mmCIF file of C-alpha atoms in Angstrom:
data_model
loop_
_atom_site.group_PDB
_atom_site.id
_atom_site.type_symbol
_atom_site.label_atom_id
_atom_site.label_comp_id
_atom_site.label_asym_id
_atom_site.label_seq_id
_atom_site.Cartn_x
_atom_site.Cartn_y
_atom_site.Cartn_z
ATOM 1 C CA ASP Q 1 -0.076 -0.318 0.238
ATOM 2 C CA GLY Q 2 1.520 3.132 -1.130
ATOM 3 C CA GLY Q 3 1.964 5.947 0.597
ATOM 4 C CA ILE Q 4 2.703 8.894 2.490
ATOM 5 C CA THR Q 5 3.342 8.927 6.701
ATOM 6 C CA GLN Q 6 3.510 11.457 8.530
ATOM 7 C CA SER Q 7 4.671 11.135 12.988
ATOM 8 C CA PRO Q 8 3.829 11.941 15.385
ATOM 9 C CA LYS Q 9 -0.002 12.759 14.750
ATOM 10 C CA TYR Q 10 0.317 15.653 17.768
ATOM 11 C CA LEU Q 11 3.288 16.566 19.229
ATOM 12 C CA PHE Q 12 3.474 19.392 21.755
ATOM 13 C CA ARG Q 13 6.651 21.852 22.326
ATOM 14 C CA LYS Q 14 8.393 23.725 24.860
ATOM 15 C CA GLU Q 15 9.731 26.875 24.782
ATOM 16 C CA GLY Q 16 13.408 26.870 23.868
ATOM 17 C CA GLN Q 17 13.195 23.526 22.187
ATOM 18 C CA ASN Q 18 13.697 21.837 18.735
ATOM 19 C CA VAL Q 19 11.104 19.021 17.501
ATOM 20 C CA THR Q 20 11.793 16.662 14.507
ATOM 21 C CA LEU Q 21 9.000 15.768 12.546
ATOM 22 C CA SER Q 22 8.732 12.696 10.084
ATOM 23 C CA CYS Q 23 7.881 12.423 6.622
ATOM 24 C CA GLU Q 24 8.104 9.005 5.045
ATOM 25 C CA GLN Q 25 6.907 7.968 1.718
ATOM 26 C CA ASN Q 26 7.123 4.613 -0.549
ATOM 27 C CA LEU Q 27 5.821 5.928 -3.554
ATOM 28 C CA ASN Q 28 9.300 6.301 -5.464
ATOM 29 C CA HIS Q 29 9.073 10.390 -5.636
ATOM 30 C CA ASP Q 30 11.967 12.387 -6.819
ATOM 31 C CA ALA Q 31 10.245 15.715 -5.466
ATOM 32 C CA MET Q 32 9.159 15.969 -1.460
ATOM 33 C CA TYR Q 33 7.724 19.208 0.432
ATOM 34 C CA TRP Q 34 6.715 20.478 3.614
ATOM 35 C CA TYR Q 35 3.879 22.659 4.238
ATOM 36 C CA ARG Q 36 2.292 24.862 6.744
ATOM 37 C CA GLN Q 37 -1.149 25.387 7.303
ATOM 38 C CA ASP Q 38 -2.808 28.013 9.469
ATOM 39 C CA PRO Q 39 -6.357 28.970 10.046
ATOM 40 C CA GLY Q 40 -7.990 30.909 7.106
ATOM 41 C CA GLN Q 41 -4.546 30.956 5.147
ATOM 42 C CA GLY Q 42 -3.596 28.881 2.004
ATOM 43 C CA LEU Q 43 -0.752 26.381 2.529
ATOM 44 C CA ARG Q 44 2.751 28.108 2.522
ATOM 45 C CA LEU Q 45 5.876 26.036 1.492
ATOM 46 C CA ILE Q 46 8.602 25.796 4.108
ATOM 47 C CA TYR Q 47 11.514 23.566 2.270
ATOM 48 C CA TYR Q 48 11.416 21.379 -1.120
ATOM 49 C CA SER Q 49 13.661 18.737 -2.395
ATOM 50 C CA GLN Q 50 13.529 17.661 -5.857
ATOM 51 C CA ILE Q 51 16.559 15.022 -5.840
ATOM 52 C CA VAL Q 52 18.558 13.008 -2.751
ATOM 53 C CA ASN Q 53 20.919 15.566 -0.767
ATOM 54 C CA ASP Q 54 19.847 18.209 -2.068
ATOM 55 C CA PHE Q 55 17.105 21.047 -0.750
ATOM 56 C CA GLN Q 56 15.796 24.295 -0.972
ATOM 57 C CA LYS Q 57 14.252 27.040 1.029
ATOM 58 C CA GLY Q 58 10.733 28.152 -0.095
ATOM 59 C CA ASP Q 59 8.617 30.949 1.430
ATOM 60 C CA ILE Q 60 8.545 30.809 5.062
ATOM 61 C CA ALA Q 61 11.823 28.477 6.049
ATOM 62 C CA GLU Q 62 12.919 30.626 8.976
ATOM 63 C CA GLY Q 63 13.643 28.550 11.943
ATOM 64 C CA TYR Q 64 13.009 25.312 9.997
ATOM 65 C CA SER Q 65 15.359 22.922 8.875
ATOM 66 C CA VAL Q 66 15.467 19.581 6.585
ATOM 67 C CA SER Q 67 17.627 16.831 5.294
ATOM 68 C CA ARG Q 68 17.208 14.589 2.516
ATOM 69 C CA GLU Q 69 19.557 11.352 2.687
ATOM 70 C CA LYS Q 70 17.459 8.763 1.526
ATOM 71 C CA LYS Q 71 15.011 9.176 -1.337
ATOM 72 C CA GLU Q 72 11.789 8.280 1.007
ATOM 73 C CA SER Q 73 12.657 10.306 3.718
ATOM 74 C CA PHE Q 74 12.284 14.340 4.508
ATOM 75 C CA PRO Q 75 12.152 14.952 8.416
ATOM 76 C CA LEU Q 76 11.517 18.630 9.361
ATOM 77 C CA THR Q 77 13.186 20.003 12.761
ATOM 78 C CA VAL Q 78 11.130 23.107 14.124
ATOM 79 C CA THR Q 79 13.901 24.733 15.792
ATOM 80 C CA SER Q 80 13.653 27.357 18.628
ATOM 81 C CA ALA Q 81 14.167 30.234 16.775
ATOM 82 C CA GLN Q 82 10.862 29.449 15.077
ATOM 83 C CA LYS Q 83 8.789 31.940 17.200
ATOM 84 C CA ASN Q 84 5.014 30.947 16.385
ATOM 85 C CA PRO Q 85 5.593 27.476 15.240
ATOM 86 C CA THR Q 86 2.097 26.418 16.514
ATOM 87 C CA ALA Q 87 0.258 25.363 13.047
ATOM 88 C CA PHE Q 88 -0.870 21.927 11.022
ATOM 89 C CA TYR Q 89 2.324 20.413 9.171
ATOM 90 C CA LEU Q 90 1.750 18.892 5.752
ATOM 91 C CA CYS Q 91 4.602 17.126 4.259
ATOM 92 C CA ALA Q 92 4.201 15.800 0.389
ATOM 93 C CA SER Q 93 5.349 14.536 -2.749
ATOM 94 C CA SER Q 94 5.132 14.510 -6.202
ATOM 95 C CA ILE Q 95 6.777 12.483 -9.533
ATOM 96 C CA ASP Q 96 6.754 15.512 -11.289
ATOM 97 C CA PRO Q 97 9.286 18.330 -9.686
ATOM 98 C CA THR Q 98 8.190 20.862 -11.417
ATOM 99 C CA SER Q 99 5.084 23.633 -9.804
ATOM 100 C CA SER Q 100 2.270 21.850 -11.778
ATOM 101 C CA GLY Q 101 3.181 18.341 -10.290
ATOM 102 C CA ARG Q 102 0.190 16.181 -8.433
ATOM 103 C CA LYS Q 103 0.672 16.354 -4.768
ATOM 104 C CA PHE Q 104 0.275 13.572 -2.788
ATOM 105 C CA PHE Q 105 0.315 14.446 1.098
ATOM 106 C CA GLY Q 106 0.715 12.946 4.297
ATOM 107 C CA PRO Q 107 -1.968 12.743 6.829
ATOM 108 C CA GLY Q 108 -0.326 15.851 8.828
ATOM 109 C CA THR Q 109 1.165 16.625 12.118
ATOM 110 C CA ARG Q 110 -0.419 19.364 14.361
ATOM 111 C CA LEU Q 111 2.011 20.971 16.658
ATOM 112 C CA THR Q 112 1.267 22.914 19.490
ATOM 113 C CA VAL Q 113 3.387 24.841 21.713
ATOM 114 C CA LEU Q 114 3.260 24.803 25.449
ATOM 115 C CA SER A 1 -0.365 42.121 -5.002
ATOM 116 C CA GLN A 2 -0.573 38.994 -6.202
ATOM 117 C CA LYS A 3 -3.603 36.802 -4.897
ATOM 118 C CA ILE A 4 -5.794 34.093 -4.733
ATOM 119 C CA GLU A 5 -9.438 34.150 -3.097
ATOM 120 C CA GLN A 6 -11.554 31.318 -2.281
ATOM 121 C CA ASN A 7 -15.083 32.136 -0.357
ATOM 122 C CA SER A 8 -13.978 31.963 2.906
ATOM 123 C CA GLU A 9 -17.682 31.964 4.171
ATOM 124 C CA ALA A 10 -19.137 28.064 4.443
ATOM 125 C CA LEU A 11 -21.147 26.969 1.383
ATOM 126 C CA ASN A 12 -24.157 24.830 2.481
ATOM 127 C CA ILE A 13 -25.964 22.959 -0.204
ATOM 128 C CA GLN A 14 -29.088 20.849 -0.254
ATOM 129 C CA GLU A 15 -28.319 17.277 -0.932
ATOM 130 C CA GLY A 16 -29.029 16.702 -4.667
ATOM 131 C CA LYS A 17 -28.289 20.292 -5.922
ATOM 132 C CA THR A 18 -25.214 21.147 -7.679
ATOM 133 C CA ALA A 19 -22.260 22.685 -5.455
ATOM 134 C CA THR A 20 -20.142 25.506 -7.431
ATOM 135 C CA LEU A 21 -17.121 26.820 -5.993
ATOM 136 C CA THR A 22 -14.781 29.678 -6.707
ATOM 137 C CA CYS A 23 -11.311 30.378 -7.505
ATOM 138 C CA ASN A 24 -10.385 34.390 -8.173
ATOM 139 C CA TYR A 25 -6.898 35.501 -8.879
ATOM 140 C CA THR A 26 -5.260 38.205 -9.852
ATOM 141 C CA ASN A 27 -1.235 38.992 -11.273
ATOM 142 C CA TYR A 28 -1.007 35.812 -12.020
ATOM 143 C CA SER A 29 -0.764 33.875 -15.169
ATOM 144 C CA PRO A 30 -1.286 30.219 -14.055
ATOM 145 C CA ALA A 31 -0.144 27.574 -16.098
ATOM 146 C CA TYR A 32 -2.427 25.229 -14.266
ATOM 147 C CA LEU A 33 -5.231 25.285 -11.819
ATOM 148 C CA GLN A 34 -5.277 22.354 -9.246
ATOM 149 C CA TRP A 35 -8.111 21.662 -7.092
ATOM 150 C CA TYR A 36 -8.261 19.291 -3.790
ATOM 151 C CA ARG A 37 -10.556 17.800 -1.189
ATOM 152 C CA GLN A 38 -9.070 18.137 2.691
ATOM 153 C CA ASP A 39 -11.161 16.473 5.209
ATOM 154 C CA PRO A 40 -10.700 18.300 8.996
ATOM 155 C CA GLY A 41 -7.227 17.303 10.125
ATOM 156 C CA ARG A 42 -6.250 15.286 7.134
ATOM 157 C CA GLY A 43 -4.278 16.252 4.372
ATOM 158 C CA PRO A 44 -5.648 17.450 0.971
ATOM 159 C CA VAL A 45 -6.102 14.846 -1.976
ATOM 160 C CA PHE A 46 -6.159 15.343 -5.416
ATOM 161 C CA LEU A 47 -8.682 16.116 -7.195
ATOM 162 C CA LEU A 48 -8.355 17.712 -11.064
ATOM 163 C CA LEU A 49 -5.957 19.207 -12.798
ATOM 164 C CA ILE A 50 -6.807 21.798 -15.558
ATOM 165 C CA ARG A 51 -4.454 23.585 -18.112
ATOM 166 C CA GLU A 52 -4.316 27.201 -19.246
ATOM 167 C CA ASN A 53 -5.537 26.330 -22.551
ATOM 168 C CA GLU A 54 -8.704 23.872 -21.516
ATOM 169 C CA LYS A 55 -11.908 25.296 -20.966
ATOM 170 C CA GLU A 56 -13.678 22.352 -18.473
ATOM 171 C CA LYS A 57 -12.447 19.607 -17.336
ATOM 172 C CA ARG A 58 -14.548 16.813 -15.718
ATOM 173 C CA LYS A 59 -14.415 13.313 -13.964
ATOM 174 C CA GLU A 60 -17.400 11.623 -12.629
ATOM 175 C CA ARG A 61 -19.336 14.273 -10.570
ATOM 176 C CA LEU A 62 -17.262 16.759 -10.594
ATOM 177 C CA LYS A 63 -16.380 19.338 -13.037
ATOM 178 C CA VAL A 64 -13.668 22.312 -13.255
ATOM 179 C CA THR A 65 -13.482 25.358 -15.668
ATOM 180 C CA PHE A 66 -10.833 27.895 -15.973
ATOM 181 C CA ASP A 67 -11.457 31.289 -17.659
ATOM 182 C CA THR A 68 -8.251 33.022 -17.952
ATOM 183 C CA THR A 69 -9.918 36.222 -18.870
ATOM 184 C CA LEU A 70 -11.875 36.421 -15.700
ATOM 185 C CA LYS A 71 -9.118 35.328 -13.837
ATOM 186 C CA GLN A 72 -11.356 32.573 -12.425
ATOM 187 C CA SER A 73 -12.191 28.654 -11.707
ATOM 188 C CA LEU A 74 -15.287 26.957 -11.088
ATOM 189 C CA PHE A 75 -15.254 23.858 -9.153
ATOM 190 C CA HIS A 76 -18.887 22.008 -9.549
ATOM 191 C CA ILE A 77 -20.068 19.058 -7.641
ATOM 192 C CA THR A 78 -23.077 17.280 -9.267
ATOM 193 C CA ALA A 79 -25.750 15.484 -7.924
ATOM 194 C CA SER A 80 -24.581 16.801 -4.176
ATOM 195 C CA GLN A 81 -23.698 14.128 -0.999
ATOM 196 C CA PRO A 82 -23.582 14.316 2.477
ATOM 197 C CA ALA A 83 -20.269 12.604 1.933
ATOM 198 C CA ASP A 84 -19.226 15.665 -0.317
ATOM 199 C CA SER A 85 -18.831 17.678 2.958
ATOM 200 C CA ALA A 86 -15.315 18.611 2.975
ATOM 201 C CA THR A 87 -13.303 22.046 2.218
ATOM 202 C CA TYR A 88 -11.830 22.378 -0.902
ATOM 203 C CA LEU A 89 -8.541 24.015 -2.120
ATOM 204 C CA CYS A 90 -7.181 25.120 -5.192
ATOM 205 C CA ALA A 91 -3.942 26.316 -6.362
ATOM 206 C CA LEU A 92 -2.262 28.071 -9.064
ATOM 207 C CA ALA A 93 1.036 26.991 -10.811
ATOM 208 C CA SER A 94 2.644 30.340 -11.880
ATOM 209 C CA ASN A 95 6.432 30.903 -12.337
ATOM 210 C CA TYR A 96 7.253 27.669 -10.924
ATOM 211 C CA GLN A 97 5.474 28.462 -8.053
ATOM 212 C CA LEU A 98 2.498 26.892 -6.221
ATOM 213 C CA ILE A 99 0.325 29.020 -4.627
ATOM 214 C CA TRP A 100 -2.813 27.821 -2.464
ATOM 215 C CA GLY A 101 -5.834 29.560 -1.623
ATOM 216 C CA ALA A 102 -7.414 29.231 1.840
ATOM 217 C CA GLY A 103 -10.160 26.873 0.624
ATOM 218 C CA THR A 104 -13.855 26.809 0.854
ATOM 219 C CA LYS A 105 -15.728 24.834 3.513
ATOM 220 C CA LEU A 106 -18.526 23.326 1.496
ATOM 221 C CA ILE A 107 -21.283 21.554 3.710
ATOM 222 C CA ILE A 108 -24.328 18.933 1.997
ATOM 223 C CA LYS A 109 -27.053 18.743 4.265
ATOM 224 C CA PRO A 110 -29.137 15.647 3.954
#
């Protein structure tokens, strides 16, 4: 059963902590993405990767970091430098790395700052 | 400034009727437009893609139109069912970016 998995589903962060959100896909897609979703706003791109060992900043990369050591994995770290991290985080992948490519999304991780 | 707008108010439709959702944009020249469905607490699911040179696209009970003159896409669900209740997102592909609308919540009443 192919797809994208994200873990955990819910995550709580204390002030000053770094937390890492997991994203794994078995679709054999080259391109992977991290989006942030806030109420009343469209999805905003944090980071994307078109190929292993390469990634690019999106529109709101400050306070976040990623790695792409394996094709199937694209973890996102929310650092203490991100001042307003409470949001719903979505990982996606696509066969077509261009902007027009259909995106396959994971189930999301809801991050809350305590 | 560049904007993509979807009706922020929920759309209430009686079961069996056609639901029509709107996606308007300004200052973009999109090559493609995509529509996704998102259920509460879940990731979006791709529904349809329409290219700038296509006027209309259909898939089962779904129909999307794309008017580059009006800068608008309409998303129709015919013979709507309560199971169609969800938030529907549009996304424009322009200049190698994918720009997302905030979505419209659709409620189909039995």
